[in-house]
Amino acid sequence: MLTGKNIILGICGGIAAYKTPHLVRLFKKAGANVQVLATASALQFVSELSLATVSRRPVLRGLFELEGPGDEDKTMHITLGEWADALVIAPATANTIARLNAGLCDDMLSVCFITLRPDKPVLIAPAMDGHMYGSPSVRRNLSALAGQGCLILEPESGDLASGQCGLGRMPEPEAIVKALVAMLQPAGESALKGRQVVVTAGPTREKLDDVRFLSNYSSGKMGFAVAREAARRGALVRLIAGPVNLATPQGVERIDVESASGMLEAASRFFGECDLFIGAAAVADYRPENPVKGKIKKNDEEMELRLVRNPDILGEFSASRRPGQVSVGFALETAGGIGYAKEKLERKRLDLVAFNVSDGATTGFEVDTNALTLIDREGHVTELPVMPKGELAGRLLDAVEPLLPRR
């Protein structure tokens, strides 16, 4: 499964580090070459000798180690990033996650993260107490790393070292290997290979005046994950993004817009030539009828605001689509609402609708996970449970590919 692949395994100082010799053995059994990088704290939890024995390479810690893959190299902290096909960090502690997001590079692990070629995947498996994992700072750092293209492998629930029971356990080594194999799997004969795909993502902003706007909480993470996965499968992807703070996925052409009208204008340029249109953006349904120049002053106790309908981007595409083009939409509710999703499928003449319910914690806006119910025009329903949005994007496209006409 991983024959000939060069894997860097970064190990941080958490109790889950005791699982890493088994993880190295699984990588080796799958045919990979493994170089272990350990933070100073990691070796308080797992033996350096054990890791060196199962990996058959010395464990690297400091910046100027002289042994490792290939010949002696005084600049190994740079060349390791060229050597590697993937970087796995497991367990990833809150401290290391913060340092990676901040761009610090004062040990071998953090430098290799910085110097890894941008087309190589990074898999991060956080492991920590549940309260730590749920803290705003850790969630913010993980969101930023996910926005850079890292796959965050969500921890599991169970007994924790603190004596508590909850979310925070590092996934079992077998699950980590499976996730890495999926990341490294070539696009092969994907039905998306060579196809033109348009994805909309993020919110739109509708101006009230020159300093205020109407918008929503969409982060764009789901749409960006879909664009990233489509590009990985060999598609020619154009990503039309509302105002978000996310890095452009590798191999994706990005067009930034502000309003629903701007998103329609950008998207409509590709309506005629795309094979697949995925409307993942949370487009505002209404906009102020008459935006004010300058700033609206606070004068009266009340203010009336007249809103008018925004253009329907998915509807516009469906109205002009030619035979063979595939259209996918998203439908989000805060509770129930699957009937609305089915109605949207019919009204907008979609081939598939992805329905999800936002709970503000594990699904919906501004989180790294989601759950989808996929409904196609034949009435088939597929339930996808809560999982990282990167993984969910792959499952969504697995369902979309059979809808594309055969070449």
mmCIF file of C-alpha atoms in Angstrom:
data_model
loop_
_atom_site.group_PDB
_atom_site.id
_atom_site.type_symbol
_atom_site.label_atom_id
_atom_site.label_comp_id
_atom_site.label_asym_id
_atom_site.label_seq_id
_atom_site.Cartn_x
_atom_site.Cartn_y
_atom_site.Cartn_z
ATOM 1 C CA MET A 1 0.000 0.000 0.000
ATOM 2 C CA LEU A 2 2.894 2.351 0.775
ATOM 3 C CA THR A 3 5.637 0.551 -1.132
ATOM 4 C CA GLY A 4 8.666 2.791 -1.641
ATOM 5 C CA LYS A 5 7.052 5.808 0.041
ATOM 6 C CA ASN A 6 9.216 7.929 2.342
ATOM 7 C CA ILE A 7 7.314 8.833 5.488
ATOM 8 C CA ILE A 8 8.386 11.270 8.190
ATOM 9 C CA LEU A 9 6.730 10.445 11.504
ATOM 10 C CA GLY A 10 6.781 13.321 13.967
ATOM 11 C CA ILE A 11 6.149 12.288 17.570
ATOM 12 C CA CYS A 12 5.228 14.785 20.296
ATOM 13 C CA GLY A 13 5.205 14.511 24.068
ATOM 14 C CA GLY A 14 1.897 12.913 24.955
ATOM 15 C CA ILE A 15 0.972 9.603 26.551
ATOM 16 C CA ALA A 16 -0.269 8.339 23.166
ATOM 17 C CA ALA A 17 3.363 8.259 22.042
ATOM 18 C CA TYR A 18 3.513 4.737 23.481
ATOM 19 C CA LYS A 19 1.538 3.597 20.400
ATOM 20 C CA THR A 20 4.086 4.906 17.898
ATOM 21 C CA PRO A 21 6.433 1.876 17.676
ATOM 22 C CA HIS A 22 3.400 -0.096 16.492
ATOM 23 C CA LEU A 23 2.570 2.696 14.028
ATOM 24 C CA VAL A 24 6.116 2.573 12.633
ATOM 25 C CA ARG A 25 5.861 -1.218 12.254
ATOM 26 C CA LEU A 26 2.593 -0.853 10.300
ATOM 27 C CA PHE A 27 4.185 1.720 7.989
ATOM 28 C CA LYS A 28 7.146 -0.601 7.442
ATOM 29 C CA LYS A 29 4.860 -3.586 6.863
ATOM 30 C CA ALA A 30 3.056 -1.568 4.180
ATOM 31 C CA GLY A 31 6.395 -1.054 2.406
ATOM 32 C CA ALA A 32 7.315 2.476 3.513
ATOM 33 C CA ASN A 33 10.637 3.922 4.600
ATOM 34 C CA VAL A 34 10.134 5.699 7.933
ATOM 35 C CA GLN A 35 12.182 8.473 9.515
ATOM 36 C CA VAL A 36 11.155 9.288 13.068
ATOM 37 C CA LEU A 37 11.469 12.846 14.362
ATOM 38 C CA ALA A 38 10.862 13.300 18.072
ATOM 39 C CA THR A 39 10.378 16.401 20.136
ATOM 40 C CA ALA A 40 12.337 16.557 23.390
ATOM 41 C CA SER A 41 9.219 15.702 25.405
ATOM 42 C CA ALA A 42 8.254 12.743 23.207
ATOM 43 C CA LEU A 43 11.144 10.629 24.474
ATOM 44 C CA GLN A 44 9.786 10.967 28.003
ATOM 45 C CA PHE A 45 6.912 8.734 26.887
ATOM 46 C CA VAL A 46 8.496 6.296 24.417
ATOM 47 C CA SER A 47 11.955 4.741 24.133
ATOM 48 C CA GLU A 48 14.306 6.143 21.517
ATOM 49 C CA LEU A 49 15.835 2.666 21.205
ATOM 50 C CA SER A 50 12.431 1.134 20.428
ATOM 51 C CA LEU A 51 11.737 3.659 17.691
ATOM 52 C CA ALA A 52 15.206 3.314 16.151
ATOM 53 C CA THR A 53 14.896 -0.467 16.202
ATOM 54 C CA VAL A 54 11.531 -0.706 14.439
ATOM 55 C CA SER A 55 12.293 2.085 11.947
ATOM 56 C CA ARG A 56 15.891 0.893 11.352
ATOM 57 C CA ARG A 57 17.018 4.505 11.416
ATOM 58 C CA PRO A 58 18.317 6.771 14.182
ATOM 59 C CA VAL A 59 15.665 9.009 15.722
ATOM 60 C CA LEU A 60 16.267 12.663 14.832
ATOM 61 C CA ARG A 61 15.669 15.455 17.356
ATOM 62 C CA GLY A 62 17.961 18.462 16.951
ATOM 63 C CA LEU A 63 18.429 20.624 13.893
ATOM 64 C CA PHE A 64 21.902 19.445 13.015
ATOM 65 C CA GLU A 65 21.758 15.680 13.249
ATOM 66 C CA LEU A 66 24.210 14.037 10.849
ATOM 67 C CA GLU A 67 22.521 10.685 10.329
ATOM 68 C CA GLY A 68 19.377 9.816 8.482
ATOM 69 C CA PRO A 69 18.173 9.016 4.953
ATOM 70 C CA GLY A 70 20.954 8.891 2.385
ATOM 71 C CA ASP A 71 24.461 10.112 2.926
ATOM 72 C CA GLU A 72 25.717 12.255 5.790
ATOM 73 C CA ASP A 73 24.176 15.660 5.342
ATOM 74 C CA LYS A 74 24.826 18.748 7.393
ATOM 75 C CA THR A 75 21.675 20.353 5.970
ATOM 76 C CA MET A 76 19.360 17.443 6.669
ATOM 77 C CA HIS A 77 16.819 19.774 8.265
ATOM 78 C CA ILE A 78 16.258 21.060 4.710
ATOM 79 C CA THR A 79 16.774 17.931 2.605
ATOM 80 C CA LEU A 80 14.388 15.784 4.660
ATOM 81 C CA GLY A 81 11.553 17.905 3.303
ATOM 82 C CA GLU A 82 12.632 16.950 -0.225
ATOM 83 C CA TRP A 83 13.071 13.274 0.665
ATOM 84 C CA ALA A 84 9.641 12.787 2.221
ATOM 85 C CA ASP A 85 6.479 11.798 0.390
ATOM 86 C CA ALA A 86 4.359 12.645 3.444
ATOM 87 C CA LEU A 87 4.595 13.964 6.988
ATOM 88 C CA VAL A 88 2.572 12.358 9.769
ATOM 89 C CA ILE A 89 2.477 13.977 13.223
ATOM 90 C CA ALA A 90 1.086 11.565 15.805
ATOM 91 C CA PRO A 91 0.431 12.250 18.555
ATOM 92 C CA ALA A 92 0.244 16.007 17.962
ATOM 93 C CA THR A 93 0.113 17.969 21.220
ATOM 94 C CA ALA A 94 -1.468 21.376 21.764
ATOM 95 C CA ASN A 95 1.999 22.889 22.118
ATOM 96 C CA THR A 96 3.303 21.542 18.809
ATOM 97 C CA ILE A 97 0.074 22.432 17.000
ATOM 98 C CA ALA A 98 0.455 26.047 18.198
ATOM 99 C CA ARG A 99 4.123 26.168 17.181
ATOM 100 C CA LEU A 100 3.404 24.819 13.703
ATOM 101 C CA ASN A 101 0.635 27.353 13.169
ATOM 102 C CA ALA A 102 2.916 30.157 14.360
ATOM 103 C CA GLY A 103 5.626 29.120 11.867
ATOM 104 C CA LEU A 104 8.239 28.454 14.555
ATOM 105 C CA CYS A 105 11.075 26.192 13.451
ATOM 106 C CA ASP A 106 13.486 25.438 16.284
ATOM 107 C CA ASP A 107 13.609 21.641 16.148
ATOM 108 C CA MET A 108 13.736 19.007 13.419
ATOM 109 C CA LEU A 109 9.993 18.389 13.376
ATOM 110 C CA SER A 110 8.954 22.014 12.998
ATOM 111 C CA VAL A 111 11.625 22.695 10.363
ATOM 112 C CA CYS A 112 10.546 19.684 8.297
ATOM 113 C CA PHE A 113 6.966 20.944 8.464
ATOM 114 C CA ILE A 114 8.134 24.276 7.031
ATOM 115 C CA THR A 115 10.420 22.775 4.363
ATOM 116 C CA LEU A 116 8.147 19.957 3.172
ATOM 117 C CA ARG A 117 7.299 20.401 -0.489
ATOM 118 C CA PRO A 118 3.857 22.040 -0.772
ATOM 119 C CA ASP A 119 2.465 19.203 -2.903
ATOM 120 C CA LYS A 120 3.197 16.621 -0.197
ATOM 121 C CA PRO A 121 0.440 15.716 2.282
ATOM 122 C CA VAL A 122 0.562 16.419 6.012
ATOM 123 C CA LEU A 123 -1.555 14.326 8.378
ATOM 124 C CA ILE A 124 -1.956 15.591 11.947
ATOM 125 C CA ALA A 125 -3.444 13.371 14.660
ATOM 126 C CA PRO A 126 -4.143 15.519 17.749
ATOM 127 C CA ALA A 127 -4.175 13.747 21.109
ATOM 128 C CA MET A 128 -4.819 15.527 24.393
ATOM 129 C CA ASP A 129 -7.346 15.939 27.178
ATOM 130 C CA GLY A 130 -10.823 16.738 25.921
ATOM 131 C CA HIS A 131 -10.955 20.184 27.541
ATOM 132 C CA MET A 132 -7.667 21.071 25.873
ATOM 133 C CA TYR A 133 -8.862 19.809 22.494
ATOM 134 C CA GLY A 134 -12.041 21.854 22.757
ATOM 135 C CA SER A 135 -10.321 25.085 23.824
ATOM 136 C CA PRO A 136 -10.708 28.036 21.431
ATOM 137 C CA SER A 137 -6.946 28.410 20.943
ATOM 138 C CA VAL A 138 -6.442 24.768 19.941
ATOM 139 C CA ARG A 139 -9.480 24.854 17.636
ATOM 140 C CA ARG A 140 -8.214 28.076 16.064
ATOM 141 C CA ASN A 141 -4.755 26.605 15.437
ATOM 142 C CA LEU A 142 -6.171 23.399 13.979
ATOM 143 C CA SER A 143 -8.492 25.388 11.722
ATOM 144 C CA ALA A 144 -5.556 27.410 10.424
ATOM 145 C CA LEU A 145 -3.528 24.265 9.738
ATOM 146 C CA ALA A 146 -6.501 22.677 7.959
ATOM 147 C CA GLY A 147 -6.754 25.843 5.869
ATOM 148 C CA GLN A 148 -3.146 25.318 4.810
ATOM 149 C CA GLY A 149 -4.050 21.893 3.447
ATOM 150 C CA CYS A 150 -3.222 19.650 6.422
ATOM 151 C CA LEU A 151 -5.566 16.761 7.083
ATOM 152 C CA ILE A 152 -6.643 16.806 10.722
ATOM 153 C CA LEU A 153 -7.494 13.292 11.866
ATOM 154 C CA GLU A 154 -10.085 13.820 14.580
ATOM 155 C CA PRO A 155 -9.321 12.140 17.932
ATOM 156 C CA GLU A 156 -11.509 9.365 19.261
ATOM 157 C CA SER A 157 -13.628 9.281 22.405
ATOM 158 C CA GLY A 158 -12.692 7.045 25.316
ATOM 159 C CA ASP A 159 -10.774 6.894 28.569
ATOM 160 C CA LEU A 160 -8.112 9.608 28.843
ATOM 161 C CA ALA A 161 -4.894 9.736 30.854
ATOM 162 C CA SER A 162 -6.449 12.412 33.084
ATOM 163 C CA GLY A 163 -9.000 9.876 34.295
ATOM 164 C CA GLN A 164 -11.785 11.564 32.349
ATOM 165 C CA CYS A 165 -13.692 9.966 29.499
ATOM 166 C CA GLY A 166 -14.301 11.902 26.326
ATOM 167 C CA LEU A 167 -12.870 13.177 23.049
ATOM 168 C CA GLY A 168 -9.074 13.336 22.837
ATOM 169 C CA ARG A 169 -7.659 9.849 22.291
ATOM 170 C CA MET A 170 -5.251 9.453 19.376
ATOM 171 C CA PRO A 171 -6.805 7.227 16.687
ATOM 172 C CA GLU A 172 -5.429 3.707 16.630
ATOM 173 C CA PRO A 173 -2.329 3.199 14.416
ATOM 174 C CA GLU A 174 -4.378 1.172 11.915
ATOM 175 C CA ALA A 175 -6.708 4.163 11.370
ATOM 176 C CA ILE A 176 -3.746 6.494 10.851
ATOM 177 C CA VAL A 177 -2.212 4.174 8.252
ATOM 178 C CA LYS A 178 -5.557 3.905 6.458
ATOM 179 C CA ALA A 179 -5.917 7.694 6.353
ATOM 180 C CA LEU A 180 -2.393 8.136 4.982
ATOM 181 C CA VAL A 181 -2.915 5.491 2.295
ATOM 182 C CA ALA A 182 -6.047 7.362 1.171
ATOM 183 C CA MET A 183 -4.108 10.660 1.026
ATOM 184 C CA LEU A 184 -1.319 9.149 -1.057
ATOM 185 C CA GLN A 185 -3.578 7.180 -3.349
ATOM 186 C CA PRO A 186 -3.130 8.501 -6.901
ATOM 187 C CA ALA A 187 -6.112 9.839 -8.775
ATOM 188 C CA GLY A 188 -5.768 6.929 -11.224
ATOM 189 C CA GLU A 189 -8.843 6.540 -13.391
ATOM 190 C CA SER A 190 -11.005 8.952 -11.452
ATOM 191 C CA ALA A 191 -13.985 10.099 -13.485
ATOM 192 C CA LEU A 192 -12.930 13.643 -12.550
ATOM 193 C CA LYS A 193 -9.541 13.386 -14.229
ATOM 194 C CA GLY A 194 -9.292 16.083 -16.884
ATOM 195 C CA ARG A 195 -12.798 17.400 -16.172
ATOM 196 C CA GLN A 196 -13.509 21.073 -15.533
ATOM 197 C CA VAL A 197 -14.997 21.666 -12.089
ATOM 198 C CA VAL A 198 -16.334 24.886 -10.562
ATOM 199 C CA VAL A 199 -16.757 25.097 -6.785
ATOM 200 C CA THR A 200 -18.221 28.022 -4.871
ATOM 201 C CA ALA A 201 -17.247 28.371 -1.199
ATOM 202 C CA GLY A 202 -17.546 30.636 1.822
ATOM 203 C CA PRO A 203 -20.002 33.420 2.638
ATOM 204 C CA THR A 204 -21.006 36.464 0.669
ATOM 205 C CA ARG A 205 -21.151 40.014 2.037
ATOM 206 C CA GLU A 206 -23.970 42.375 1.123
ATOM 207 C CA LYS A 207 -23.203 46.049 1.776
ATOM 208 C CA LEU A 208 -25.381 48.157 4.038
ATOM 209 C CA ASP A 209 -23.023 51.109 3.707
ATOM 210 C CA ASP A 210 -19.284 51.555 3.173
ATOM 211 C CA VAL A 211 -18.399 50.073 6.596
ATOM 212 C CA ARG A 212 -21.143 47.500 7.305
ATOM 213 C CA PHE A 213 -22.520 44.433 5.602
ATOM 214 C CA LEU A 214 -24.894 41.479 5.997
ATOM 215 C CA SER A 215 -23.249 38.051 5.983
ATOM 216 C CA ASN A 216 -23.161 34.657 7.726
ATOM 217 C CA TYR A 217 -20.759 32.422 9.663
ATOM 218 C CA SER A 218 -19.562 30.270 6.758
ATOM 219 C CA SER A 219 -15.810 29.599 6.955
ATOM 220 C CA GLY A 220 -15.484 28.080 3.479
ATOM 221 C CA LYS A 221 -13.767 24.958 4.861
ATOM 222 C CA MET A 222 -16.140 22.467 3.251
ATOM 223 C CA GLY A 223 -15.959 24.060 -0.190
ATOM 224 C CA PHE A 224 -12.187 24.378 -0.022
ATOM 225 C CA ALA A 225 -11.925 20.703 0.993
ATOM 226 C CA VAL A 226 -14.050 19.711 -2.017
ATOM 227 C CA ALA A 227 -11.915 21.833 -4.366
ATOM 228 C CA ARG A 228 -8.723 20.328 -2.918
ATOM 229 C CA GLU A 229 -9.988 16.762 -3.342
ATOM 230 C CA ALA A 230 -11.250 17.376 -6.880
ATOM 231 C CA ALA A 231 -7.821 18.727 -7.858
ATOM 232 C CA ARG A 232 -6.149 15.709 -6.241
ATOM 233 C CA ARG A 233 -8.278 13.490 -8.470
ATOM 234 C CA GLY A 234 -6.982 15.266 -11.554
ATOM 235 C CA ALA A 235 -9.755 17.781 -12.232
ATOM 236 C CA LEU A 236 -9.185 21.302 -13.528
ATOM 237 C CA VAL A 237 -10.692 23.212 -10.589
ATOM 238 C CA ARG A 238 -11.836 26.820 -10.373
ATOM 239 C CA LEU A 239 -12.700 27.869 -6.837
ATOM 240 C CA ILE A 240 -14.922 30.952 -6.492
ATOM 241 C CA ALA A 241 -14.448 32.071 -2.889
ATOM 242 C CA GLY A 242 -16.248 34.606 -0.767
ATOM 243 C CA PRO A 243 -14.332 36.435 2.001
ATOM 244 C CA VAL A 244 -12.499 33.667 3.907
ATOM 245 C CA ASN A 245 -9.166 33.267 5.655
ATOM 246 C CA LEU A 246 -8.012 30.046 3.974
ATOM 247 C CA ALA A 247 -4.988 29.131 1.875
ATOM 248 C CA THR A 248 -5.580 28.261 -1.779
ATOM 249 C CA PRO A 249 -5.484 24.474 -2.273
ATOM 250 C CA GLN A 250 -2.619 23.116 -4.370
ATOM 251 C CA GLY A 251 -3.419 23.030 -8.083
ATOM 252 C CA VAL A 252 -6.615 25.105 -7.807
ATOM 253 C CA GLU A 253 -7.382 28.365 -9.621
ATOM 254 C CA ARG A 254 -8.957 30.723 -7.103
ATOM 255 C CA ILE A 255 -11.191 33.712 -7.832
ATOM 256 C CA ASP A 256 -12.064 35.909 -4.831
ATOM 257 C CA VAL A 257 -15.408 37.721 -4.738
ATOM 258 C CA GLU A 258 -17.388 39.709 -2.183
ATOM 259 C CA SER A 259 -21.118 39.676 -2.903
ATOM 260 C CA ALA A 260 -23.654 37.246 -4.342
ATOM 261 C CA SER A 261 -23.759 39.306 -7.533
ATOM 262 C CA GLY A 262 -19.966 39.137 -7.752
ATOM 263 C CA MET A 263 -20.028 35.381 -7.209
ATOM 264 C CA LEU A 264 -22.614 34.924 -9.964
ATOM 265 C CA GLU A 265 -20.613 37.121 -12.339
ATOM 266 C CA ALA A 266 -17.432 35.087 -11.710
ATOM 267 C CA ALA A 267 -19.155 31.705 -11.843
ATOM 268 C CA SER A 268 -21.169 32.440 -14.980
ATOM 269 C CA ARG A 269 -17.944 32.818 -16.980
ATOM 270 C CA PHE A 270 -17.474 29.060 -16.605
ATOM 271 C CA PHE A 271 -21.082 27.854 -16.843
ATOM 272 C CA GLY A 272 -20.751 26.838 -20.482
ATOM 273 C CA GLU A 273 -17.490 24.902 -20.235
ATOM 274 C CA CYS A 274 -17.574 23.169 -16.842
ATOM 275 C CA ASP A 275 -18.477 19.501 -16.452
ATOM 276 C CA LEU A 276 -19.388 19.775 -12.778
ATOM 277 C CA PHE A 277 -20.710 22.690 -10.743
ATOM 278 C CA ILE A 278 -20.688 22.378 -6.929
ATOM 279 C CA GLY A 279 -22.419 25.165 -5.036
ATOM 280 C CA ALA A 280 -20.952 24.869 -1.538
ATOM 281 C CA ALA A 281 -21.038 28.619 -0.807
ATOM 282 C CA ALA A 282 -23.453 30.042 1.773
ATOM 283 C CA VAL A 283 -24.820 32.719 -0.536
ATOM 284 C CA ALA A 284 -26.912 35.443 1.105
ATOM 285 C CA ASP A 285 -30.546 35.143 0.008
ATOM 286 C CA TYR A 286 -31.149 38.912 0.299
ATOM 287 C CA ARG A 287 -29.221 42.172 -0.012
ATOM 288 C CA PRO A 288 -30.036 45.773 0.975
ATOM 289 C CA GLU A 289 -31.996 47.417 -1.812
ATOM 290 C CA ASN A 290 -30.132 50.713 -1.574
ATOM 291 C CA PRO A 291 -26.643 50.529 0.004
ATOM 292 C CA VAL A 292 -25.656 53.887 1.474
ATOM 293 C CA LYS A 293 -22.541 55.762 0.459
ATOM 294 C CA GLY A 294 -20.404 56.564 3.476
ATOM 295 C CA LYS A 295 -21.576 55.509 6.954
ATOM 296 C CA ILE A 296 -25.157 55.367 8.210
ATOM 297 C CA LYS A 297 -25.427 57.614 11.269
ATOM 298 C CA LYS A 298 -27.154 56.580 14.474
ATOM 299 C CA ASN A 299 -30.051 59.009 14.689
ATOM 300 C CA ASP A 300 -33.451 57.432 15.268
ATOM 301 C CA GLU A 301 -34.509 54.739 17.736
ATOM 302 C CA GLU A 302 -35.519 52.506 14.842
ATOM 303 C CA MET A 303 -34.314 52.021 11.290
ATOM 304 C CA GLU A 304 -36.117 50.331 8.427
ATOM 305 C CA LEU A 305 -34.059 48.223 6.084
ATOM 306 C CA ARG A 306 -35.537 47.039 2.798
ATOM 307 C CA LEU A 307 -34.028 43.844 1.382
ATOM 308 C CA VAL A 308 -34.355 42.411 -2.115
ATOM 309 C CA ARG A 309 -33.660 38.912 -3.384
ATOM 310 C CA ASN A 310 -30.177 38.026 -4.502
ATOM 311 C CA PRO A 311 -29.573 36.084 -7.700
ATOM 312 C CA ASP A 312 -29.836 32.302 -7.417
ATOM 313 C CA ILE A 313 -26.450 31.048 -8.637
ATOM 314 C CA LEU A 314 -27.367 27.354 -8.728
ATOM 315 C CA GLY A 315 -30.672 28.225 -10.370
ATOM 316 C CA GLU A 316 -28.915 30.307 -13.017
ATOM 317 C CA PHE A 317 -26.562 27.428 -13.790
ATOM 318 C CA SER A 318 -29.418 24.922 -14.018
ATOM 319 C CA ALA A 319 -31.356 27.210 -16.358
ATOM 320 C CA SER A 320 -28.469 27.373 -18.813
ATOM 321 C CA ARG A 321 -26.874 23.950 -18.386
ATOM 322 C CA ARG A 322 -26.332 21.698 -21.353
ATOM 323 C CA PRO A 323 -26.860 17.929 -21.406
ATOM 324 C CA GLY A 324 -24.154 16.085 -19.492
ATOM 325 C CA GLN A 325 -23.326 18.865 -17.047
ATOM 326 C CA VAL A 326 -23.730 17.857 -13.402
ATOM 327 C CA SER A 327 -24.984 20.193 -10.671
ATOM 328 C CA VAL A 328 -24.515 19.640 -6.905
ATOM 329 C CA GLY A 329 -25.887 21.842 -4.138
ATOM 330 C CA PHE A 330 -25.742 22.061 -0.351
ATOM 331 C CA ALA A 331 -28.647 22.592 2.040
ATOM 332 C CA LEU A 332 -28.009 23.559 5.666
ATOM 333 C CA GLU A 333 -30.556 23.737 8.459
ATOM 334 C CA THR A 334 -30.276 24.165 12.234
ATOM 335 C CA ALA A 335 -32.752 21.338 12.911
ATOM 336 C CA GLY A 336 -34.541 18.824 10.715
ATOM 337 C CA GLY A 337 -35.286 20.163 7.260
ATOM 338 C CA ILE A 338 -34.503 17.182 5.027
ATOM 339 C CA GLY A 339 -37.804 17.839 3.256
ATOM 340 C CA TYR A 340 -36.481 21.283 2.318
ATOM 341 C CA ALA A 341 -33.330 19.673 0.898
ATOM 342 C CA LYS A 342 -35.419 17.370 -1.289
ATOM 343 C CA GLU A 343 -37.487 20.319 -2.457
ATOM 344 C CA LYS A 344 -34.300 22.217 -3.288
ATOM 345 C CA LEU A 345 -33.074 19.245 -5.324
ATOM 346 C CA GLU A 346 -36.211 19.431 -7.489
ATOM 347 C CA ARG A 347 -36.617 23.196 -7.643
ATOM 348 C CA LYS A 348 -33.045 23.862 -8.713
ATOM 349 C CA ARG A 349 -32.866 20.762 -10.934
ATOM 350 C CA LEU A 350 -29.837 19.436 -9.099
ATOM 351 C CA ASP A 351 -28.340 16.003 -9.664
ATOM 352 C CA LEU A 352 -27.424 15.687 -5.985
ATOM 353 C CA VAL A 353 -27.970 17.699 -2.826
ATOM 354 C CA ALA A 354 -25.803 17.447 0.307
ATOM 355 C CA PHE A 355 -27.933 18.137 3.375
ATOM 356 C CA ASN A 356 -26.435 18.927 6.766
ATOM 357 C CA VAL A 357 -27.616 20.192 10.138
ATOM 358 C CA SER A 358 -25.479 22.757 11.962
ATOM 359 C CA ASP A 359 -25.048 22.042 15.661
ATOM 360 C CA GLY A 360 -22.287 24.625 16.147
ATOM 361 C CA ALA A 361 -19.911 22.039 17.622
ATOM 362 C CA THR A 362 -19.210 19.143 15.252
ATOM 363 C CA THR A 363 -21.192 20.101 12.146
ATOM 364 C CA GLY A 364 -21.929 23.214 10.115
ATOM 365 C CA PHE A 365 -20.048 26.498 10.037
ATOM 366 C CA GLU A 366 -16.606 27.271 11.511
ATOM 367 C CA VAL A 367 -15.773 23.689 12.551
ATOM 368 C CA ASP A 368 -13.411 21.125 11.021
ATOM 369 C CA THR A 369 -15.909 18.261 10.894
ATOM 370 C CA ASN A 370 -19.282 17.760 9.296
ATOM 371 C CA ALA A 371 -21.917 15.132 8.540
ATOM 372 C CA LEU A 372 -23.878 14.951 5.278
ATOM 373 C CA THR A 373 -26.967 13.261 3.940
ATOM 374 C CA LEU A 374 -26.617 12.849 0.165
ATOM 375 C CA ILE A 375 -29.803 12.689 -1.914
ATOM 376 C CA ASP A 376 -29.731 12.146 -5.682
ATOM 377 C CA ARG A 377 -32.406 12.554 -8.345
ATOM 378 C CA GLU A 378 -33.276 8.854 -8.191
ATOM 379 C CA GLY A 379 -34.160 9.236 -4.528
ATOM 380 C CA HIS A 380 -31.154 7.342 -3.212
ATOM 381 C CA VAL A 381 -30.127 8.537 0.254
ATOM 382 C CA THR A 382 -26.603 8.097 1.666
ATOM 383 C CA GLU A 383 -25.872 8.998 5.289
ATOM 384 C CA LEU A 384 -22.297 10.127 5.978
ATOM 385 C CA PRO A 385 -21.471 10.369 9.711
ATOM 386 C CA VAL A 386 -19.404 13.066 11.421
ATOM 387 C CA MET A 387 -15.863 13.077 10.064
ATOM 388 C CA PRO A 388 -13.178 15.624 9.073
ATOM 389 C CA LYS A 389 -14.274 17.801 6.180
ATOM 390 C CA GLY A 390 -11.304 16.664 4.098
ATOM 391 C CA GLU A 391 -12.427 13.042 4.371
ATOM 392 C CA LEU A 392 -16.054 14.016 3.843
ATOM 393 C CA ALA A 393 -15.110 15.806 0.596
ATOM 394 C CA GLY A 394 -13.726 12.532 -0.722
ATOM 395 C CA ARG A 395 -16.901 10.637 0.181
ATOM 396 C CA LEU A 396 -19.011 13.337 -1.482
ATOM 397 C CA LEU A 397 -17.007 13.154 -4.713
ATOM 398 C CA ASP A 398 -17.199 9.357 -4.616
ATOM 399 C CA ALA A 399 -20.973 9.806 -4.862
ATOM 400 C CA VAL A 400 -20.710 12.475 -7.570
ATOM 401 C CA GLU A 401 -18.373 10.616 -9.939
ATOM 402 C CA PRO A 402 -20.966 8.044 -11.105
ATOM 403 C CA LEU A 403 -23.252 10.937 -12.085
ATOM 404 C CA LEU A 404 -20.773 12.214 -14.669
ATOM 405 C CA PRO A 405 -21.417 10.980 -18.217
ATOM 406 C CA ARG A 406 -19.049 8.318 -19.498
ATOM 407 C CA ARG A 407 -16.466 9.640 -21.912
#
